[in-house]
CSV table of C-alpha atoms in Angstrom, one decimal:
chain,number,residue,atom,x,y,z
T,1,MET,CA,-0.1,-0.1,0.0
T,2,ILE,CA,1.3,3.6,-1.0
T,3,ASN,CA,1.2,5.9,2.1
T,4,VAL,CA,4.0,8.1,1.4
T,5,PHE,CA,3.2,11.2,-0.7
T,6,ASP,CA,5.6,13.7,-2.2
T,7,ILE,CA,4.1,17.0,-3.0
T,8,THR,CA,6.2,17.6,-6.2
T,9,GLU,CA,4.8,13.9,-7.4
T,10,PHE,CA,1.7,16.0,-7.7
T,11,GLY,CA,3.1,18.7,-9.6
T,12,ALA,CA,4.0,21.2,-6.8
T,13,VAL,CA,7.4,23.2,-7.9
T,14,GLY,CA,9.4,24.6,-5.2
T,15,ASP,CA,10.3,28.2,-7.0
T,16,GLY,CA,8.3,30.5,-4.7
T,17,VAL,CA,6.3,31.4,-8.0
T,18,THR,CA,4.3,28.2,-9.5
T,19,ASP,CA,0.9,28.2,-7.8
T,20,CYS,CA,0.8,24.9,-5.8
T,21,THR,CA,-2.3,25.0,-3.9
T,22,ASP,CA,-4.0,22.0,-6.3
T,23,ALA,CA,-0.6,20.0,-6.3
T,24,VAL,CA,-0.4,20.2,-2.3
T,25,GLN,CA,-4.4,19.5,-1.4
T,26,LYS,CA,-4.2,16.5,-3.8
T,27,ALA,CA,-1.3,14.9,-1.7
T,28,PHE,CA,-3.2,16.0,1.8
T,29,ASP,CA,-6.2,14.0,0.2
T,30,ALA,CA,-4.2,11.1,-0.8
T,31,ALA,CA,-2.9,10.9,2.8
T,32,LYS,CA,-6.2,11.2,4.6
T,33,ASP,CA,-7.4,7.5,4.2
T,34,CYS,CA,-4.4,5.7,5.0
T,35,LYS,CA,-2.6,7.2,7.7
T,36,GLY,CA,-0.4,8.9,5.0
T,37,GLN,CA,2.9,11.0,5.3
T,38,VAL,CA,2.9,14.4,2.9
T,39,ILE,CA,6.9,14.9,2.1
T,40,VAL,CA,7.4,18.6,1.6
T,41,PRO,CA,10.9,18.5,0.1
T,42,PRO,CA,13.2,21.5,0.5
T,43,GLY,CA,11.9,24.6,-1.6
T,44,ALA,CA,9.5,27.3,-1.4
T,45,TYR,CA,5.9,26.5,-2.4
T,46,ALA,CA,3.4,29.2,-3.5
T,47,VAL,CA,0.0,28.5,-1.9
T,48,LYS,CA,-3.4,30.4,-1.8
T,49,GLY,CA,-4.3,28.9,1.4
T,50,ASP,CA,-7.1,27.2,3.3
T,51,LEU,CA,-5.5,23.7,2.5
T,52,LYS,CA,-7.5,21.4,4.4
T,53,LEU,CA,-5.4,18.4,6.3
T,54,ARG,CA,-8.4,15.7,7.2
T,55,GLY,CA,-8.2,12.2,7.9
T,56,GLU,CA,-6.8,9.9,11.0
T,57,GLY,CA,-3.0,10.0,12.1
T,58,VAL,CA,-1.8,12.2,8.8
T,59,SER,CA,1.4,13.8,9.0
T,60,VAL,CA,2.9,16.6,7.0
T,61,SER,CA,6.7,16.6,7.3
T,62,GLY,CA,9.5,18.8,6.0
T,63,MET,CA,12.8,20.0,6.6
T,64,SER,CA,12.8,22.4,8.8
T,65,ALA,CA,16.4,24.3,8.9
T,66,TRP,CA,15.1,27.7,10.0
T,67,SER,CA,16.9,30.8,12.0
T,68,TYR,CA,15.6,33.9,13.5
T,69,ARG,CA,15.9,35.4,10.2
T,70,ASN,CA,15.6,32.5,7.7
T,71,PRO,CA,12.2,31.0,6.9
T,72,GLY,CA,13.7,27.2,6.9
T,73,ALA,CA,14.2,24.7,3.9
T,74,SER,CA,10.2,23.5,3.1
T,75,ALA,CA,8.2,26.5,3.3
T,76,PHE,CA,4.4,27.2,2.3
T,77,ILE,CA,4.4,31.1,0.9
T,78,LEU,CA,0.8,32.3,1.3
T,79,THR,CA,-0.4,34.3,-1.8
T,80,ASN,CA,-4.1,35.1,-1.4
T,81,GLU,CA,-5.4,38.0,0.6
T,82,ASN,CA,-8.7,36.6,1.2
T,83,ALA,CA,-8.0,32.9,2.9
T,84,GLU,CA,-8.9,32.5,6.5
T,85,CYS,CA,-5.8,30.3,7.1
T,86,LEU,CA,-2.9,28.5,5.2
T,87,ILE,CA,-3.4,25.3,6.6
T,88,ASP,CA,-6.7,24.1,8.5
T,89,ILE,CA,-6.3,21.0,10.6
T,90,SER,CA,-10.0,20.7,11.6
T,91,GLY,CA,-10.7,16.9,11.4
T,92,ALA,CA,-7.6,15.9,11.2
T,93,PHE,CA,-7.6,13.5,14.5
T,94,GLY,CA,-3.6,12.6,15.5
T,95,CYS,CA,-2.2,14.6,12.9
T,96,THR,CA,1.4,16.0,12.9
T,97,VAL,CA,3.1,18.8,10.8
T,98,ASN,CA,6.6,18.9,11.1
T,99,GLY,CA,9.7,21.0,10.2
T,100,ILE,CA,7.3,23.7,8.0
T,101,SER,CA,7.7,27.0,7.6
T,102,LEU,CA,4.4,28.7,7.0
T,103,ASP,CA,4.9,32.6,5.7
T,104,GLY,CA,1.7,34.5,5.6
T,105,GLN,CA,3.2,37.7,4.1
T,106,ASN,CA,1.0,39.9,5.9
T,107,LEU,CA,-1.6,39.7,3.6
T,108,GLY,CA,-5.4,40.3,4.0
T,109,GLU,CA,-6.8,40.9,7.4
T,110,ASN,CA,-6.8,38.3,10.5
T,111,ILE,CA,-5.5,35.0,8.5
T,112,HIS,CA,-4.3,32.5,10.6
T,113,GLY,CA,-1.2,30.2,10.0
T,114,ILE,CA,-2.7,26.7,11.4
T,115,ARG,CA,-6.3,26.5,12.3
T,116,LEU,CA,-8.3,24.1,14.2
T,117,THR,CA,-12.1,25.1,14.7
T,118,TRP,CA,-15.1,23.4,16.2
T,119,PRO,CA,-18.4,25.6,17.1
T,120,VAL,CA,-18.8,24.0,20.5
T,121,ALA,CA,-16.2,22.4,23.1
T,122,ASN,CA,-15.2,18.6,22.1
T,123,GLY,CA,-17.1,19.3,18.8
T,124,GLY,CA,-15.1,16.6,17.1
T,125,GLY,CA,-16.5,14.0,19.3
T,126,GLN,CA,-13.0,12.8,20.1
T,127,GLU,CA,-9.6,14.2,21.2
T,128,ASP,CA,-8.1,16.4,18.2
T,129,THR,CA,-4.6,15.5,19.5
T,130,PRO,CA,-2.7,17.5,16.7
T,131,ASN,CA,1.0,17.8,17.3
T,132,ILE,CA,3.1,20.8,15.9
T,133,GLU,CA,6.5,20.8,15.8
T,134,ASP,CA,10.1,22.5,14.6
T,135,CYS,CA,8.0,24.7,12.5
T,136,ARG,CA,8.5,28.2,12.1
T,137,ILE,CA,5.2,30.5,11.4
T,138,SER,CA,5.6,34.3,10.4
T,139,ARG,CA,3.9,37.3,9.3
T,140,PHE,CA,0.3,36.1,9.6
T,141,THR,CA,-2.4,39.1,10.2
T,142,GLY,CA,-3.9,36.8,12.4
T,143,ASP,CA,-2.5,34.2,14.7
T,144,GLY,CA,0.3,31.9,14.1
T,145,MET,CA,-2.1,29.0,15.7
T,146,HIS,CA,-5.6,29.3,16.0
T,147,LEU,CA,-7.2,26.5,17.9
T,148,ASN,CA,-10.4,27.1,19.0
T,149,HIS,CA,-12.4,24.4,21.0
T,150,VAL,CA,-9.3,22.3,20.8
T,151,TRP,CA,-9.1,18.9,22.8
T,152,CYS,CA,-5.7,17.5,23.6
T,153,PHE,CA,-2.9,19.1,21.7
T,154,SER,CA,1.1,19.4,21.5
T,155,VAL,CA,3.1,22.6,20.3
T,156,ARG,CA,7.0,22.0,20.5
T,157,ARG,CA,10.1,23.3,19.4
T,158,ASN,CA,8.6,26.0,17.2
T,159,HIS,CA,9.6,29.6,16.2
T,160,VAL,CA,6.7,31.8,15.9
T,161,ILE,CA,7.5,35.4,14.8
T,162,SER,CA,5.9,38.7,14.0
T,163,ASN,CA,2.2,37.8,13.7
T,164,ARG,CA,-0.2,40.2,14.1
T,165,GLY,CA,-2.0,37.9,16.4
T,166,ALA,CA,-0.8,35.7,19.3
T,167,ALA,CA,1.7,32.8,18.6
T,168,LEU,CA,-0.7,30.6,19.9
T,169,ARG,CA,-4.3,31.6,20.7
T,170,PHE,CA,-6.6,28.7,22.0
T,171,SER,CA,-9.6,27.8,23.9
T,172,GLY,CA,-10.0,23.9,25.1
T,173,TRP,CA,-8.2,21.5,27.0
T,174,ASP,CA,-5.3,19.3,27.8
T,175,ALA,CA,-2.0,21.3,26.3
T,176,PHE,CA,1.7,20.2,26.2
T,177,ILE,CA,3.5,23.5,25.2
T,178,THR,CA,7.1,23.1,25.3
T,179,ASP,CA,10.7,24.4,24.1
T,180,ASN,CA,9.1,27.0,21.8
T,181,TRP,CA,10.4,30.6,20.6
T,182,PHE,CA,7.3,33.2,20.5
T,183,ALA,CA,8.7,36.6,19.7
T,184,ASN,CA,7.6,39.9,18.3
T,185,ASN,CA,3.7,38.7,18.0
T,186,PHE,CA,1.4,41.7,18.3
T,187,ASP,CA,-1.2,40.2,20.6
T,188,GLY,CA,1.1,38.4,23.0
T,189,GLY,CA,2.9,35.0,23.0
T,190,ILE,CA,0.1,32.7,24.4
T,191,ALA,CA,-3.5,34.1,24.6
T,192,THR,CA,-7.3,32.6,25.0
T,193,ASN,CA,-10.5,33.1,23.4
T,194,GLY,CA,-12.3,31.2,25.8
T,195,TYR,CA,-12.0,28.8,28.8
T,196,VAL,CA,-8.8,26.6,28.9
T,197,ALA,CA,-7.7,24.0,31.3
T,198,SER,CA,-4.9,21.1,32.2
T,199,ILE,CA,-2.2,23.2,30.5
T,200,THR,CA,1.6,22.4,30.7
T,201,ALA,CA,3.8,25.2,29.2
T,202,THR,CA,7.7,24.4,30.1
T,203,GLY,CA,11.0,25.8,28.7
T,204,ASN,CA,9.5,28.3,26.0
T,205,ARG,CA,11.3,31.5,25.5
T,206,ILE,CA,8.8,34.4,25.5
T,207,GLU,CA,10.2,37.4,23.9
T,208,TRP,CA,9.4,41.0,22.6
T,209,ASN,CA,5.6,40.2,22.3
T,210,ARG,CA,3.0,43.2,22.5
T,211,LYS,CA,0.0,43.0,24.9
T,212,GLY,CA,1.9,40.2,26.9
T,213,GLY,CA,3.4,37.2,27.3
T,214,PHE,CA,1.1,34.4,28.8
T,215,ILE,CA,-2.4,36.1,29.0
T,216,ILE,CA,-4.9,33.7,30.5
T,217,ALA,CA,-8.5,35.2,31.0
T,218,ALA,CA,-10.2,32.2,32.8
T,219,GLY,CA,-9.5,28.4,33.3
T,220,ASP,CA,-8.0,26.0,35.8
T,221,SER,CA,-5.1,23.6,35.9
T,222,PHE,CA,-1.8,25.3,34.8
T,223,ASN,CA,1.6,24.2,35.3
T,224,PHE,CA,4.1,26.9,34.2
T,225,THR,CA,7.8,25.9,34.8
T,226,GLY,CA,11.1,26.8,33.3
T,227,ASN,CA,9.8,29.5,31.2
T,228,PHE,CA,12.1,32.6,30.1
T,229,PHE,CA,10.3,35.7,29.6
T,230,ASP,CA,12.1,38.5,28.2
T,231,ARG,CA,11.0,42.2,27.2
T,232,THR,CA,7.1,42.1,26.8
T,233,PHE,CA,5.1,44.8,26.4
T,234,GLY,CA,2.4,44.5,28.8
T,235,PRO,CA,2.5,41.6,31.9
T,236,ALA,CA,4.8,38.9,31.3
T,237,LEU,CA,2.0,36.5,32.7
T,238,LYS,CA,-1.5,37.5,33.4
T,239,LEU,CA,-3.9,35.1,34.9
T,240,GLY,CA,-7.5,36.2,35.7
T,241,PHE,CA,-9.7,39.0,34.6
T,242,ASN,CA,-11.2,42.2,36.7
T,243,GLY,CA,-11.6,40.6,39.8
T,244,GLY,CA,-13.8,37.4,39.4
T,245,VAL,CA,-12.4,34.2,40.8
T,246,VAL,CA,-12.1,32.8,37.4
T,247,VAL,CA,-8.3,31.1,37.5
T,248,ASN,CA,-7.8,28.1,39.5
T,249,LEU,CA,-5.1,25.5,40.6
T,250,ALA,CA,-1.9,27.3,38.9
T,251,SER,CA,1.7,26.5,39.9
T,252,ILE,CA,4.3,28.8,38.7
T,253,THR,CA,7.6,28.3,39.6
T,254,GLY,CA,11.3,28.2,38.4
T,255,ASN,CA,10.6,31.0,35.6
T,256,VAL,CA,12.8,34.1,34.7
T,257,PHE,CA,10.9,37.4,34.4
T,258,ARG,CA,13.0,40.0,32.7
T,259,ARG,CA,12.5,43.3,31.4
T,260,GLY,CA,8.8,42.8,31.5
T,261,GLY,CA,5.9,45.6,31.2
T,262,CYS,CA,7.5,47.9,29.0
T,263,HIS,CA,5.0,50.7,26.8
T,264,ASP,CA,6.2,51.0,23.6
T,265,GLY,CA,7.0,54.7,23.2
T,266,VAL,CA,3.6,55.7,24.9
T,267,PRO,CA,2.5,54.9,28.3
T,268,PHE,CA,0.0,52.8,29.6
T,269,GLU,CA,-3.4,54.0,30.3
T,270,ASP,CA,-3.7,51.3,32.7
T,271,GLY,CA,-0.6,51.6,34.7
T,272,GLU,CA,-0.9,48.0,36.3
T,273,MET,CA,0.4,46.7,32.6
T,274,SER,CA,3.7,48.0,33.5
T,275,CYS,CA,4.3,44.6,35.7
T,276,HIS,CA,5.9,41.2,35.5
T,277,VAL,CA,2.8,39.4,36.9
T,278,ILE,CA,-0.9,39.9,37.2
T,279,MET,CA,-2.8,37.6,39.2
T,280,ASP,CA,-6.5,39.1,39.5
T,281,GLY,CA,-9.1,36.6,40.6
T,282,CYS,CA,-7.0,33.7,41.3
T,283,THR,CA,-7.9,30.7,43.7
T,284,GLY,CA,-5.6,27.7,44.7
T,285,CYS,CA,-2.6,28.9,42.6
T,286,THR,CA,1.2,29.1,43.7
T,287,LEU,CA,3.8,31.9,42.4
T,288,VAL,CA,7.0,30.2,44.2
T,289,GLY,CA,10.5,30.4,43.2
T,290,ASN,CA,10.6,32.8,40.2
T,291,THR,CA,13.2,35.5,39.6
T,292,MET,CA,12.4,38.7,38.3
T,293,LYS,CA,14.3,41.9,37.2
T,294,VAL,CA,14.2,45.2,35.4
T,295,GLY,CA,15.7,45.9,32.1
T,296,ALA,CA,16.0,48.4,29.3
T,297,GLY,CA,15.7,47.6,25.5
T,298,ASP,CA,18.6,46.4,23.6
T,299,GLY,CA,21.1,49.1,23.0
T,300,ASN,CA,19.2,51.0,26.2
T,301,VAL,CA,16.6,52.6,23.5
T,302,MET,CA,13.8,51.8,25.5
T,303,PRO,CA,12.7,52.8,28.9
T,304,ILE,CA,13.8,50.5,31.8
T,305,SER,CA,10.5,48.3,33.0
T,306,PRO,CA,8.5,47.1,34.8
T,307,ASP,CA,7.2,50.1,37.2
T,308,PHE,CA,5.8,46.7,39.3
T,309,GLY,CA,6.8,43.3,39.9
T,310,MET,CA,3.8,41.3,40.9
T,311,ILE,CA,0.3,42.7,41.4
T,312,ILE,CA,-1.9,40.3,43.4
T,313,LYS,CA,-5.4,41.2,43.8
T,314,ASN,CA,-9.0,39.6,44.6
T,315,CYS,CA,-7.4,36.3,45.3
T,316,GLU,CA,-8.4,33.4,47.6
T,317,TYR,CA,-6.1,30.8,49.1
T,318,CYS,CA,-2.9,31.4,47.1
T,319,ILE,CA,0.7,31.3,47.7
T,320,ILE,CA,2.9,34.0,46.5
T,321,LYS,CA,6.5,33.1,48.4
T,322,ASP,CA,10.2,32.8,47.9
T,323,ASN,CA,10.9,34.7,44.7
T,324,ALA,CA,14.1,37.0,44.2
T,325,MET,CA,13.3,40.5,43.0
T,326,HIS,CA,16.5,42.1,43.3
T,327,ASN,CA,16.2,45.3,41.1
T,328,GLY,CA,12.6,43.4,40.6
T,329,SER,CA,10.7,46.8,39.5
T,330,MET,CA,11.2,50.6,39.2
T,331,ILE,CA,8.5,51.4,41.7
T,332,ASN,CA,7.3,48.7,43.8
T,333,ASN,CA,7.7,45.0,43.7
T,334,LEU,CA,4.5,43.8,45.3
T,335,ILE,CA,1.1,45.3,45.2
T,336,GLU,CA,-1.4,43.7,47.3
T,337,GLU,CA,-5.3,44.3,47.2
T,338,ASN,CA,-8.6,42.7,48.6
T,339,ASN,CA,-6.7,39.2,48.8
T,340,LYS,CA,-8.3,36.3,51.0
T,341,GLU,CA,-6.5,33.7,53.0
T,342,CYS,CA,-3.7,34.3,50.9
T,343,VAL,CA,0.3,33.4,51.8
T,344,ILE,CA,2.6,36.4,50.7
T,345,LYS,CA,6.1,36.3,52.0
T,346,GLY,CA,9.5,35.9,51.7
T,347,ASN,CA,9.7,37.8,48.3
T,348,ILE,CA,13.1,39.3,48.4
T,349,GLY,CA,14.4,42.1,46.7
T,350,CYS,CA,14.4,45.7,46.0
T,351,HIS,CA,13.0,48.3,43.4
T,352,PHE,CA,15.7,49.8,40.9
T,353,GLU,CA,17.2,53.1,42.2
T,354,GLY,CA,19.9,53.3,39.4
């Protein structure tokens, strides 16, 4: 049985000019009924987008070879400003997208790189379980990855950079987000568009994102360990929203928070945006054993930030302790407001005095 399909055998030409949309879609379709593997050889393949990956256990594999400025060896280049996304994986259960560069070329409005969407939670009737790894996803006018009502997914070792949306925006449960590099995305590194739960995020570098690093409005059961947050234009980590108890059960430890809460030339209307961490309306959470420090932009061309270290308010039964905050903020390392039955102590450090 043939179950390995090379897109060039369907007519794709990696010259960056020839329209390869039909050829790539034919390869995707050939793989969907046999748990097939779609091979994307090195080259730049121009596509109109809205490619549909379907079936069970299908993989799309290329040669990554990307760097900070280089898009990589196997690349899909979007050419259609009216597309909704480049690849739609809704209904591709257990799929893998590996080693592919996706370039949105800043076309259109709100076009996503990889999209999965269902109208309701668990809408596919089983775990979606997509695995997105070793990809470079850049220059989309929407999100790099937009997963709506996803049920179980893995995002590993990706470089998601310079998208107008978030690097990863999702609603759903059971996520493994590890060893990624999310940089310079306008709506943050990780953002949510609904309730999220059972999320592990470990070993990620989150840098130079506008609006913030991890922005979680509502959900439960989080493990954020060993991440590096560097220069965020807004809070590096924001849990909760406007005082309701909406984030439950989070363990936040061993993370580095550096140069958070910088305004991008115009001071924030809400001064609390200039901080490393906001916890607003959390219950049963721990923020323990992290390090926080102020800093300027590269070459000292931006203000030293943030103004505040940690802002903890409207929280219940949380532990905030043993965080190292030497030169942790410009004004105040810790703001506490309207908390109930919380342990907040041992956060050692001082604000920056020059």
